């Protein structure tokens, strides 16, 4: 996943998984003098939830002596998530649909801003199995085939992404964090119940309890299926968004479209 000369942008939300991963990567990096680590935190602007997490992220970055970059939805998109959703009608998408697109772009921007060569996200085994299934349930075979949790190769202006905890169950990540005395965020995102992922999480937890090992076996099976499917799904051509310059397969990237930027609102030089 990593090379000794990597500058790793660790996506730190302030939750248990990302704080634990930051601590582990910081410890490991001590053995590799060329390796640099910078934490990147995205502040989505979710009142009563994100403040505590951002404070925890700051606290641990100070403790671990890790440089810390914070990028906010307000800075990038003009509004935090709460205010953005207030401006949408009842027909709006789920909060997580907007948040996922905005956050992905924000992490890429934050990581490039600090000069990182790779992005590490703290998705654990449970998250990865949920994502595989979500892509299948939504009928998105292309996304299923491209979802490589180990290492996503760089394309266009995207930095390569790795998920170092992708084979570690969520419970074990939490256990490690508790054993190391980490303080975790106490509140949950108020929007999490809107997401299909939440129902999948409940279903998979129930299955794992009744049939221990089901998470690992489904992870292995879907990893093999993904590798078989990948050659049949050619990479779409990436270009720069006409509005923000970030990589996209369209004229205007998904995040810009969500904030209401369309081609007719972009001034094209004559
Ligand atoms: Fe964003 Fe949804 Fe996660 Fe809340 S639960 S932080 S809205 S992706």
PDB file of C-alpha atoms and ligand atoms in Angstrom:
ATOM      1  CA  UNK A   1       0.000   0.000   0.000  1.00  0.00           C
ATOM      2  CA  UNK A   2       2.760   2.418   0.878  1.00  0.00           C
ATOM      3  CA  UNK A   3       6.250   3.326  -0.309  1.00  0.00           C
ATOM      4  CA  UNK A   4       8.879   4.622   2.124  1.00  0.00           C
ATOM      5  CA  UNK A   5       8.963   8.022   0.395  1.00  0.00           C
ATOM      6  CA  UNK A   6       5.199   8.548   0.591  1.00  0.00           C
ATOM      7  CA  UNK A   7       3.654  11.657   2.047  1.00  0.00           C
ATOM      8  CA  UNK A   8       0.446  10.175   3.398  1.00  0.00           C
ATOM      9  CA  UNK A   9      -2.629  12.333   3.855  1.00  0.00           C
ATOM     10  CA  UNK A  10      -4.539  10.510   6.583  1.00  0.00           C
ATOM     11  CA  UNK A  11      -8.237  11.308   6.424  1.00  0.00           C
ATOM     12  CA  UNK A  12      -9.063  11.947  10.084  1.00  0.00           C
ATOM     13  CA  UNK A  13     -12.712  12.518  10.891  1.00  0.00           C
ATOM     14  CA  UNK A  14     -12.123  12.346  14.637  1.00  0.00           C
ATOM     15  CA  UNK A  15     -14.041   9.062  14.953  1.00  0.00           C
ATOM     16  CA  UNK A  16     -12.593   5.899  16.459  1.00  0.00           C
ATOM     17  CA  UNK A  17     -11.416   4.335  13.201  1.00  0.00           C
ATOM     18  CA  UNK A  18      -9.544   7.332  11.856  1.00  0.00           C
ATOM     19  CA  UNK A  19      -7.906   8.230  15.190  1.00  0.00           C
ATOM     20  CA  UNK A  20      -6.772   4.628  15.634  1.00  0.00           C
ATOM     21  CA  UNK A  21      -5.398   4.515  12.095  1.00  0.00           C
ATOM     22  CA  UNK A  22      -3.583   7.819  12.577  1.00  0.00           C
ATOM     23  CA  UNK A  23      -1.932   6.483  15.703  1.00  0.00           C
ATOM     24  CA  UNK A  24      -0.873   3.224  14.025  1.00  0.00           C
ATOM     25  CA  UNK A  25       0.505   4.955  10.914  1.00  0.00           C
ATOM     26  CA  UNK A  26       2.358   7.490  13.031  1.00  0.00           C
ATOM     27  CA  UNK A  27       3.988   4.666  15.021  1.00  0.00           C
ATOM     28  CA  UNK A  28       4.924   2.772  11.848  1.00  0.00           C
ATOM     29  CA  UNK A  29       6.270   5.883  10.128  1.00  0.00           C
ATOM     30  CA  UNK A  30       8.921   6.250  12.847  1.00  0.00           C
ATOM     31  CA  UNK A  31      10.753   3.372  11.133  1.00  0.00           C
ATOM     32  CA  UNK A  32      10.779   5.150   7.766  1.00  0.00           C
ATOM     33  CA  UNK A  33      12.607   8.461   7.906  1.00  0.00           C
ATOM     34  CA  UNK A  34      11.422   9.552   4.437  1.00  0.00           C
ATOM     35  CA  UNK A  35       7.755   9.004   5.213  1.00  0.00           C
ATOM     36  CA  UNK A  36       5.674  12.043   6.076  1.00  0.00           C
ATOM     37  CA  UNK A  37       2.201  12.043   7.564  1.00  0.00           C
ATOM     38  CA  UNK A  38      -0.337  14.867   7.502  1.00  0.00           C
ATOM     39  CA  UNK A  39      -3.859  14.561   8.855  1.00  0.00           C
ATOM     40  CA  UNK A  40      -6.655  15.986   6.716  1.00  0.00           C
ATOM     41  CA  UNK A  41      -9.994  16.649   8.406  1.00  0.00           C
ATOM     42  CA  UNK A  42     -13.137  17.615   6.569  1.00  0.00           C
ATOM     43  CA  UNK A  43     -15.573  19.785   8.507  1.00  0.00           C
ATOM     44  CA  UNK A  44     -18.942  19.093   6.890  1.00  0.00           C
ATOM     45  CA  UNK A  45     -20.765  21.679   8.993  1.00  0.00           C
ATOM     46  CA  UNK A  46     -23.063  19.332  10.948  1.00  0.00           C
ATOM     47  CA  UNK A  47     -24.090  21.091  14.158  1.00  0.00           C
ATOM     48  CA  UNK A  48     -23.764  19.154  17.419  1.00  0.00           C
ATOM     49  CA  UNK A  49     -21.753  16.405  15.738  1.00  0.00           C
ATOM     50  CA  UNK A  50     -18.766  17.636  13.800  1.00  0.00           C
ATOM     51  CA  UNK A  51     -17.451  20.134  16.389  1.00  0.00           C
ATOM     52  CA  UNK A  52     -16.587  17.390  18.878  1.00  0.00           C
ATOM     53  CA  UNK A  53     -14.890  15.298  16.193  1.00  0.00           C
ATOM     54  CA  UNK A  54     -12.835  18.207  14.839  1.00  0.00           C
ATOM     55  CA  UNK A  55     -11.705  19.030  18.404  1.00  0.00           C
ATOM     56  CA  UNK A  56     -10.664  15.403  18.951  1.00  0.00           C
ATOM     57  CA  UNK A  57      -8.811  15.367  15.638  1.00  0.00           C
ATOM     58  CA  UNK A  58      -6.951  18.558  16.620  1.00  0.00           C
ATOM     59  CA  UNK A  59      -6.141  17.191  20.081  1.00  0.00           C
ATOM     60  CA  UNK A  60      -4.653  13.949  18.760  1.00  0.00           C
ATOM     61  CA  UNK A  61      -2.723  15.634  15.976  1.00  0.00           C
ATOM     62  CA  UNK A  62      -1.130  17.870  18.618  1.00  0.00           C
ATOM     63  CA  UNK A  63      -0.372  14.880  20.854  1.00  0.00           C
ATOM     64  CA  UNK A  64       1.124  12.860  18.015  1.00  0.00           C
ATOM     65  CA  UNK A  65       2.906  15.884  16.525  1.00  0.00           C
ATOM     66  CA  UNK A  66       1.227  15.428  13.171  1.00  0.00           C
ATOM     67  CA  UNK A  67       0.568  18.388  10.856  1.00  0.00           C
ATOM     68  CA  UNK A  68      -3.152  18.992  10.470  1.00  0.00           C
ATOM     69  CA  UNK A  69      -5.086  20.464   7.562  1.00  0.00           C
ATOM     70  CA  UNK A  70      -8.797  21.247   7.911  1.00  0.00           C
ATOM     71  CA  UNK A  71     -11.008  21.785   4.879  1.00  0.00           C
ATOM     72  CA  UNK A  72     -14.640  22.732   5.312  1.00  0.00           C
ATOM     73  CA  UNK A  73     -17.715  22.404   3.130  1.00  0.00           C
ATOM     74  CA  UNK A  74     -18.398  26.080   3.858  1.00  0.00           C
ATOM     75  CA  UNK A  75     -15.021  27.080   2.451  1.00  0.00           C
ATOM     76  CA  UNK A  76     -15.369  24.889  -0.651  1.00  0.00           C
ATOM     77  CA  UNK A  77     -19.097  24.945  -1.362  1.00  0.00           C
ATOM     78  CA  UNK A  78     -20.347  28.113   0.332  1.00  0.00           C
ATOM     79  CA  UNK A  79     -22.428  26.322   3.006  1.00  0.00           C
ATOM     80  CA  UNK A  80     -22.008  23.648   5.641  1.00  0.00           C
ATOM     81  CA  UNK A  81     -24.129  20.510   5.163  1.00  0.00           C
ATOM     82  CA  UNK A  82     -26.901  21.661   7.562  1.00  0.00           C
ATOM     83  CA  UNK A  83     -27.416  24.956   5.753  1.00  0.00           C
ATOM     84  CA  UNK A  84     -27.042  23.317   2.347  1.00  0.00           C
ATOM     85  CA  UNK A  85     -29.845  20.835   3.182  1.00  0.00           C
ATOM     86  CA  UNK A  86     -32.107  23.605   4.506  1.00  0.00           C
ATOM     87  CA  UNK A  87     -31.946  25.157   1.048  1.00  0.00           C
ATOM     88  CA  UNK A  88     -33.189  21.942  -0.582  1.00  0.00           C
ATOM     89  CA  UNK A  89     -36.826  20.910  -0.881  1.00  0.00           C
ATOM     90  CA  UNK A  90     -38.461  17.674   0.324  1.00  0.00           C
ATOM     91  CA  UNK A  91     -37.390  16.011  -2.937  1.00  0.00           C
ATOM     92  CA  UNK A  92     -33.744  16.288  -1.988  1.00  0.00           C
ATOM     93  CA  UNK A  93     -31.372  13.329  -2.028  1.00  0.00           C
ATOM     94  CA  UNK A  94     -30.312  11.794   1.291  1.00  0.00           C
ATOM     95  CA  UNK A  95     -27.829  13.849   3.308  1.00  0.00           C
ATOM     96  CA  UNK A  96     -25.220  11.118   2.831  1.00  0.00           C
ATOM     97  CA  UNK A  97     -25.530  11.308  -0.975  1.00  0.00           C
ATOM     98  CA  UNK A  98     -24.466  14.960  -0.925  1.00  0.00           C
ATOM     99  CA  UNK A  99     -22.014  14.497   1.911  1.00  0.00           C
ATOM    100  CA  UNK A 100     -20.210  11.573   0.228  1.00  0.00           C
ATOM    101  CA  UNK A 101     -19.637  13.487  -3.023  1.00  0.00           C
ATOM    102  CA  UNK A 102     -18.603  16.705  -1.243  1.00  0.00           C
ATOM    103  CA  UNK A 103     -16.295  14.927   1.179  1.00  0.00           C
ATOM    104  CA  UNK A 104     -14.515  12.892  -1.480  1.00  0.00           C
ATOM    105  CA  UNK A 105     -13.685  16.058  -3.356  1.00  0.00           C
ATOM    106  CA  UNK A 106     -12.730  17.889  -0.139  1.00  0.00           C
ATOM    107  CA  UNK A 107     -10.275  15.176   0.910  1.00  0.00           C
ATOM    108  CA  UNK A 108      -8.683  15.177  -2.539  1.00  0.00           C
ATOM    109  CA  UNK A 109      -8.319  18.975  -2.415  1.00  0.00           C
ATOM    110  CA  UNK A 110      -6.952  18.929   1.170  1.00  0.00           C
ATOM    111  CA  UNK A 111      -4.452  16.183   0.353  1.00  0.00           C
ATOM    112  CA  UNK A 112      -3.201  17.957  -2.774  1.00  0.00           C
ATOM    113  CA  UNK A 113      -2.964  21.214  -0.826  1.00  0.00           C
ATOM    114  CA  UNK A 114      -0.477  19.672   1.636  1.00  0.00           C
ATOM    115  CA  UNK A 115       1.504  18.000  -1.161  1.00  0.00           C
ATOM    116  CA  UNK A 116       0.544  14.410  -0.275  1.00  0.00           C
ATOM    117  CA  UNK A 117       1.294  11.499  -2.589  1.00  0.00           C
ATOM    118  CA  UNK A 118      -1.357   9.149  -1.186  1.00  0.00           C
ATOM    119  CA  UNK A 119      -4.596   9.295   0.771  1.00  0.00           C
ATOM    120  CA  UNK A 120      -5.301   6.787   3.550  1.00  0.00           C
ATOM    121  CA  UNK A 121      -8.877   6.394   4.706  1.00  0.00           C
ATOM    122  CA  UNK A 122      -9.945   4.411   7.770  1.00  0.00           C
ATOM    123  CA  UNK A 123     -12.597   2.187   6.227  1.00  0.00           C
ATOM    124  CA  UNK A 124     -12.650  -1.102   8.121  1.00  0.00           C
ATOM    125  CA  UNK A 125     -13.798  -4.569   7.053  1.00  0.00           C
ATOM    126  CA  UNK A 126     -17.428  -3.819   7.948  1.00  0.00           C
ATOM    127  CA  UNK A 127     -17.390  -0.586   5.892  1.00  0.00           C
ATOM    128  CA  UNK A 128     -15.840  -2.297   2.887  1.00  0.00           C
ATOM    129  CA  UNK A 129     -18.370  -5.162   2.839  1.00  0.00           C
ATOM    130  CA  UNK A 130     -21.178  -2.592   3.161  1.00  0.00           C
ATOM    131  CA  UNK A 131     -19.769  -0.645   0.187  1.00  0.00           C
ATOM    132  CA  UNK A 132     -19.482  -3.755  -1.986  1.00  0.00           C
ATOM    133  CA  UNK A 133     -23.105  -4.633  -1.195  1.00  0.00           C
ATOM    134  CA  UNK A 134     -24.339  -1.058  -1.596  1.00  0.00           C
ATOM    135  CA  UNK A 135     -22.872  -0.899  -5.086  1.00  0.00           C
ATOM    136  CA  UNK A 136     -24.557  -4.198  -5.957  1.00  0.00           C
ATOM    137  CA  UNK A 137     -27.914  -3.254  -4.395  1.00  0.00           C
ATOM    138  CA  UNK A 138     -27.857   0.008  -6.335  1.00  0.00           C
ATOM    139  CA  UNK A 139     -27.159  -1.966  -9.528  1.00  0.00           C
ATOM    140  CA  UNK A 140     -23.891  -0.115 -10.096  1.00  0.00           C
ATOM    141  CA  UNK A 141     -21.691  -2.870 -11.518  1.00  0.00           C
ATOM    142  CA  UNK A 142     -19.093  -0.400 -12.798  1.00  0.00           C
ATOM    143  CA  UNK A 143     -18.606   1.115  -9.380  1.00  0.00           C
ATOM    144  CA  UNK A 144     -18.497  -2.391  -7.865  1.00  0.00           C
ATOM    145  CA  UNK A 145     -15.734  -3.364 -10.294  1.00  0.00           C
ATOM    146  CA  UNK A 146     -13.716  -0.217  -9.643  1.00  0.00           C
ATOM    147  CA  UNK A 147     -13.970  -0.316  -5.859  1.00  0.00           C
ATOM    148  CA  UNK A 148     -10.540  -1.543  -4.886  1.00  0.00           C
ATOM    149  CA  UNK A 149     -10.138  -1.217  -1.126  1.00  0.00           C
ATOM    150  CA  UNK A 150      -6.450  -2.086  -1.100  1.00  0.00           C
ATOM    151  CA  UNK A 151      -5.128   0.498  -3.517  1.00  0.00           C
ATOM    152  CA  UNK A 152      -6.989   2.668  -5.944  1.00  0.00           C
ATOM    153  CA  UNK A 153      -4.564   3.747  -8.644  1.00  0.00           C
ATOM    154  CA  UNK A 154      -4.207   7.439  -9.390  1.00  0.00           C
ATOM    155  CA  UNK A 155      -6.365   8.665 -12.252  1.00  0.00           C
ATOM    156  CA  UNK A 156      -6.202  12.163 -13.626  1.00  0.00           C
ATOM    157  CA  UNK A 157      -6.125  14.619 -10.742  1.00  0.00           C
ATOM    158  CA  UNK A 158      -7.065  12.001  -8.120  1.00  0.00           C
ATOM    159  CA  UNK A 159      -4.422  10.872  -5.671  1.00  0.00           C
ATOM    160  CA  UNK A 160      -4.086   7.117  -5.066  1.00  0.00           C
ATOM    161  CA  UNK A 161      -6.222   5.959  -2.150  1.00  0.00           C
ATOM    162  CA  UNK A 162      -5.542   3.146   0.282  1.00  0.00           C
ATOM    163  CA  UNK A 163      -7.606   1.609   3.068  1.00  0.00           C
ATOM    164  CA  UNK A 164      -5.107   0.091   5.518  1.00  0.00           C
ATOM    165  CA  UNK A 165      -7.842  -1.220   7.868  1.00  0.00           C
ATOM    166  CA  UNK A 166      -9.911  -2.875   5.133  1.00  0.00           C
ATOM    167  CA  UNK A 167      -9.373  -6.364   6.574  1.00  0.00           C
ATOM    168  CA  UNK A 168      -9.816  -5.419  10.224  1.00  0.00           C
ATOM    169  CA  UNK A 169     -13.318  -5.792  11.709  1.00  0.00           C
ATOM    170  CA  UNK A 170     -14.779  -2.649  13.243  1.00  0.00           C
ATOM    171  CA  UNK A 171     -14.855  -4.245  16.721  1.00  0.00           C
ATOM    172  CA  UNK A 172     -11.125  -4.952  16.594  1.00  0.00           C
ATOM    173  CA  UNK A 173     -10.307  -1.398  15.517  1.00  0.00           C
ATOM    174  CA  UNK A 174     -12.354  -0.107  18.464  1.00  0.00           C
ATOM    175  CA  UNK A 175     -10.723  -2.576  20.842  1.00  0.00           C
ATOM    176  CA  UNK A 176      -7.253  -1.450  19.775  1.00  0.00           C
ATOM    177  CA  UNK A 177      -8.238   2.180  20.242  1.00  0.00           C
ATOM    178  CA  UNK A 178      -9.646   1.512  23.728  1.00  0.00           C
ATOM    179  CA  UNK A 179      -6.531  -0.442  24.693  1.00  0.00           C
ATOM    180  CA  UNK A 180      -4.413   2.535  23.638  1.00  0.00           C
ATOM    181  CA  UNK A 181      -6.585   4.845  25.758  1.00  0.00           C
ATOM    182  CA  UNK A 182      -8.025   6.887  22.882  1.00  0.00           C
ATOM    183  CA  UNK A 183     -11.035   9.075  23.625  1.00  0.00           C
ATOM    184  CA  UNK A 184     -13.746   8.607  21.050  1.00  0.00           C
ATOM    185  CA  UNK A 185     -16.513  10.760  19.765  1.00  0.00           C
ATOM    186  CA  UNK A 186     -19.726  10.189  21.729  1.00  0.00           C
ATOM    187  CA  UNK A 187     -22.360  11.471  19.300  1.00  0.00           C
ATOM    188  CA  UNK A 188     -23.546   9.978  16.013  1.00  0.00           C
ATOM    189  CA  UNK A 189     -24.267  11.924  12.871  1.00  0.00           C
ATOM    190  CA  UNK A 190     -27.926  13.035  12.984  1.00  0.00           C
ATOM    191  CA  UNK A 191     -28.316  12.100   9.302  1.00  0.00           C
ATOM    192  CA  UNK A 192     -27.034   8.534   9.532  1.00  0.00           C
ATOM    193  CA  UNK A 193     -30.520   6.995   9.705  1.00  0.00           C
ATOM    194  CA  UNK A 194     -31.295   8.362   6.217  1.00  0.00           C
ATOM    195  CA  UNK A 195     -28.765   6.073   4.592  1.00  0.00           C
ATOM    196  CA  UNK A 196     -29.287   2.599   3.134  1.00  0.00           C
ATOM    197  CA  UNK A 197     -25.813   1.873   4.505  1.00  0.00           C
ATOM    198  CA  UNK A 198     -27.238   2.082   8.003  1.00  0.00           C
ATOM    199  CA  UNK A 199     -29.761  -0.696   7.293  1.00  0.00           C
ATOM    200  CA  UNK A 200     -27.031  -2.793   5.711  1.00  0.00           C
ATOM    201  CA  UNK A 201     -24.843  -2.313   8.784  1.00  0.00           C
ATOM    202  CA  UNK A 202     -27.632  -3.568  11.057  1.00  0.00           C
ATOM    203  CA  UNK A 203     -28.294  -6.544   8.789  1.00  0.00           C
ATOM    204  CA  UNK A 204     -24.612  -7.512   8.552  1.00  0.00           C
ATOM    205  CA  UNK A 205     -24.102  -7.152  12.319  1.00  0.00           C
ATOM    206  CA  UNK A 206     -27.021  -9.497  12.894  1.00  0.00           C
ATOM    207  CA  UNK A 207     -25.645 -12.000  10.370  1.00  0.00           C
ATOM    208  CA  UNK A 208     -22.139 -11.854  11.845  1.00  0.00           C
ATOM    209  CA  UNK A 209     -23.537 -12.499  15.314  1.00  0.00           C
ATOM    210  CA  UNK A 210     -25.508 -15.548  14.141  1.00  0.00           C
ATOM    211  CA  UNK A 211     -22.818 -16.821  11.723  1.00  0.00           C
ATOM    212  CA  UNK A 212     -19.359 -15.640  12.858  1.00  0.00           C
ATOM    213  CA  UNK A 213     -16.986 -15.210   9.921  1.00  0.00           C
ATOM    214  CA  UNK A 214     -19.625 -14.187   7.416  1.00  0.00           C
ATOM    215  CA  UNK A 215     -18.026 -10.725   7.012  1.00  0.00           C
ATOM    216  CA  UNK A 216     -14.633 -12.178   6.133  1.00  0.00           C
ATOM    217  CA  UNK A 217     -16.017 -14.795   3.754  1.00  0.00           C
ATOM    218  CA  UNK A 218     -18.186 -12.276   1.908  1.00  0.00           C
ATOM    219  CA  UNK A 219     -15.232  -9.846   1.745  1.00  0.00           C
ATOM    220  CA  UNK A 220     -13.043 -12.536   0.167  1.00  0.00           C
ATOM    221  CA  UNK A 221     -15.738 -13.585  -2.299  1.00  0.00           C
ATOM    222  CA  UNK A 222     -16.507 -10.027  -3.382  1.00  0.00           C
ATOM    223  CA  UNK A 223     -12.821  -9.154  -3.694  1.00  0.00           C
ATOM    224  CA  UNK A 224     -12.431 -12.063  -6.125  1.00  0.00           C
ATOM    225  CA  UNK A 225     -15.586 -11.152  -8.038  1.00  0.00           C
ATOM    226  CA  UNK A 226     -14.443  -7.536  -8.262  1.00  0.00           C
ATOM    227  CA  UNK A 227     -11.085  -8.558  -9.724  1.00  0.00           C
ATOM    228  CA  UNK A 228     -12.887 -10.730 -12.309  1.00  0.00           C
ATOM    229  CA  UNK A 229     -15.258  -7.899 -13.223  1.00  0.00           C
ATOM    230  CA  UNK A 230     -12.673  -5.103 -13.391  1.00  0.00           C
ATOM    231  CA  UNK A 231     -11.192  -5.847 -16.865  1.00  0.00           C
ATOM    232  CA  UNK A 232     -14.701  -5.730 -18.350  1.00  0.00           C
ATOM    233  CA  UNK A 233     -15.229  -2.184 -17.135  1.00  0.00           C
ATOM    234  CA  UNK A 234     -12.945   0.206 -18.998  1.00  0.00           C
ATOM    235  CA  UNK A 235     -11.926   3.351 -17.133  1.00  0.00           C
ATOM    236  CA  UNK A 236     -13.896   6.361 -18.235  1.00  0.00           C
ATOM    237  CA  UNK A 237     -11.902   9.330 -19.485  1.00  0.00           C
ATOM    238  CA  UNK A 238     -11.182  11.946 -16.837  1.00  0.00           C
ATOM    239  CA  UNK A 239     -11.064  15.663 -17.553  1.00  0.00           C
ATOM    240  CA  UNK A 240     -10.974  18.794 -15.415  1.00  0.00           C
ATOM    241  CA  UNK A 241     -14.283  20.204 -14.200  1.00  0.00           C
ATOM    242  CA  UNK A 242     -15.034  23.376 -16.163  1.00  0.00           C
ATOM    243  CA  UNK A 243     -16.009  25.095 -12.935  1.00  0.00           C
ATOM    244  CA  UNK A 244     -13.557  23.999 -10.224  1.00  0.00           C
ATOM    245  CA  UNK A 245     -10.809  22.158 -12.135  1.00  0.00           C
ATOM    246  CA  UNK A 246     -11.136  18.970 -10.086  1.00  0.00           C
ATOM    247  CA  UNK A 247     -11.138  15.631 -11.948  1.00  0.00           C
ATOM    248  CA  UNK A 248     -14.438  14.389 -13.355  1.00  0.00           C
ATOM    249  CA  UNK A 249     -15.831  12.314 -16.199  1.00  0.00           C
ATOM    250  CA  UNK A 250     -18.285  15.098 -17.082  1.00  0.00           C
ATOM    251  CA  UNK A 251     -18.072  18.749 -18.134  1.00  0.00           C
ATOM    252  CA  UNK A 252     -19.011  19.817 -14.611  1.00  0.00           C
ATOM    253  CA  UNK A 253     -18.192  17.599 -11.632  1.00  0.00           C
ATOM    254  CA  UNK A 254     -20.887  16.038  -9.445  1.00  0.00           C
ATOM    255  CA  UNK A 255     -20.142  18.307  -6.472  1.00  0.00           C
ATOM    256  CA  UNK A 256     -20.409  21.482  -8.580  1.00  0.00           C
ATOM    257  CA  UNK A 257     -23.680  20.208 -10.064  1.00  0.00           C
ATOM    258  CA  UNK A 258     -25.032  19.587  -6.565  1.00  0.00           C
ATOM    259  CA  UNK A 259     -24.357  23.191  -5.573  1.00  0.00           C
ATOM    260  CA  UNK A 260     -26.199  24.302  -8.689  1.00  0.00           C
ATOM    261  CA  UNK A 261     -23.382  25.040 -11.114  1.00  0.00           C
ATOM    262  CA  UNK A 262     -24.306  24.054 -14.658  1.00  0.00           C
ATOM    263  CA  UNK A 263     -22.590  24.698 -17.975  1.00  0.00           C
ATOM    264  CA  UNK A 264     -24.915  27.618 -18.787  1.00  0.00           C
ATOM    265  CA  UNK A 265     -23.672  29.369 -15.625  1.00  0.00           C
ATOM    266  CA  UNK A 266     -20.026  29.018 -16.575  1.00  0.00           C
ATOM    267  CA  UNK A 267     -18.450  31.768 -18.564  1.00  0.00           C
ATOM    268  CA  UNK A 268     -16.508  30.131 -21.380  1.00  0.00           C
ATOM    269  CA  UNK A 269     -13.758  32.397 -22.706  1.00  0.00           C
ATOM    270  CA  UNK A 270     -14.357  33.386 -26.338  1.00  0.00           C
TER     271      UNK A 270
HETATM  272 FE1  LIG B   1     -22.033  12.584   6.066  1.00  0.00          FE
HETATM  273 FE2  LIG B   1     -23.940  10.678   6.119  1.00  0.00          FE
HETATM  274 FE3  LIG B   1     -21.598  10.262   7.339  1.00  0.00          FE
HETATM  275 FE4  LIG B   1     -23.348  12.023   8.329  1.00  0.00          FE
HETATM  276  S1  LIG B   1     -23.658   9.771   8.163  1.00  0.00           S
HETATM  277  S2  LIG B   1     -21.131  12.324   8.109  1.00  0.00           S
HETATM  278  S3  LIG B   1     -24.215  12.868   6.463  1.00  0.00           S
HETATM  279  S4  LIG B   1     -21.923  10.516   5.118  1.00  0.00           S
END
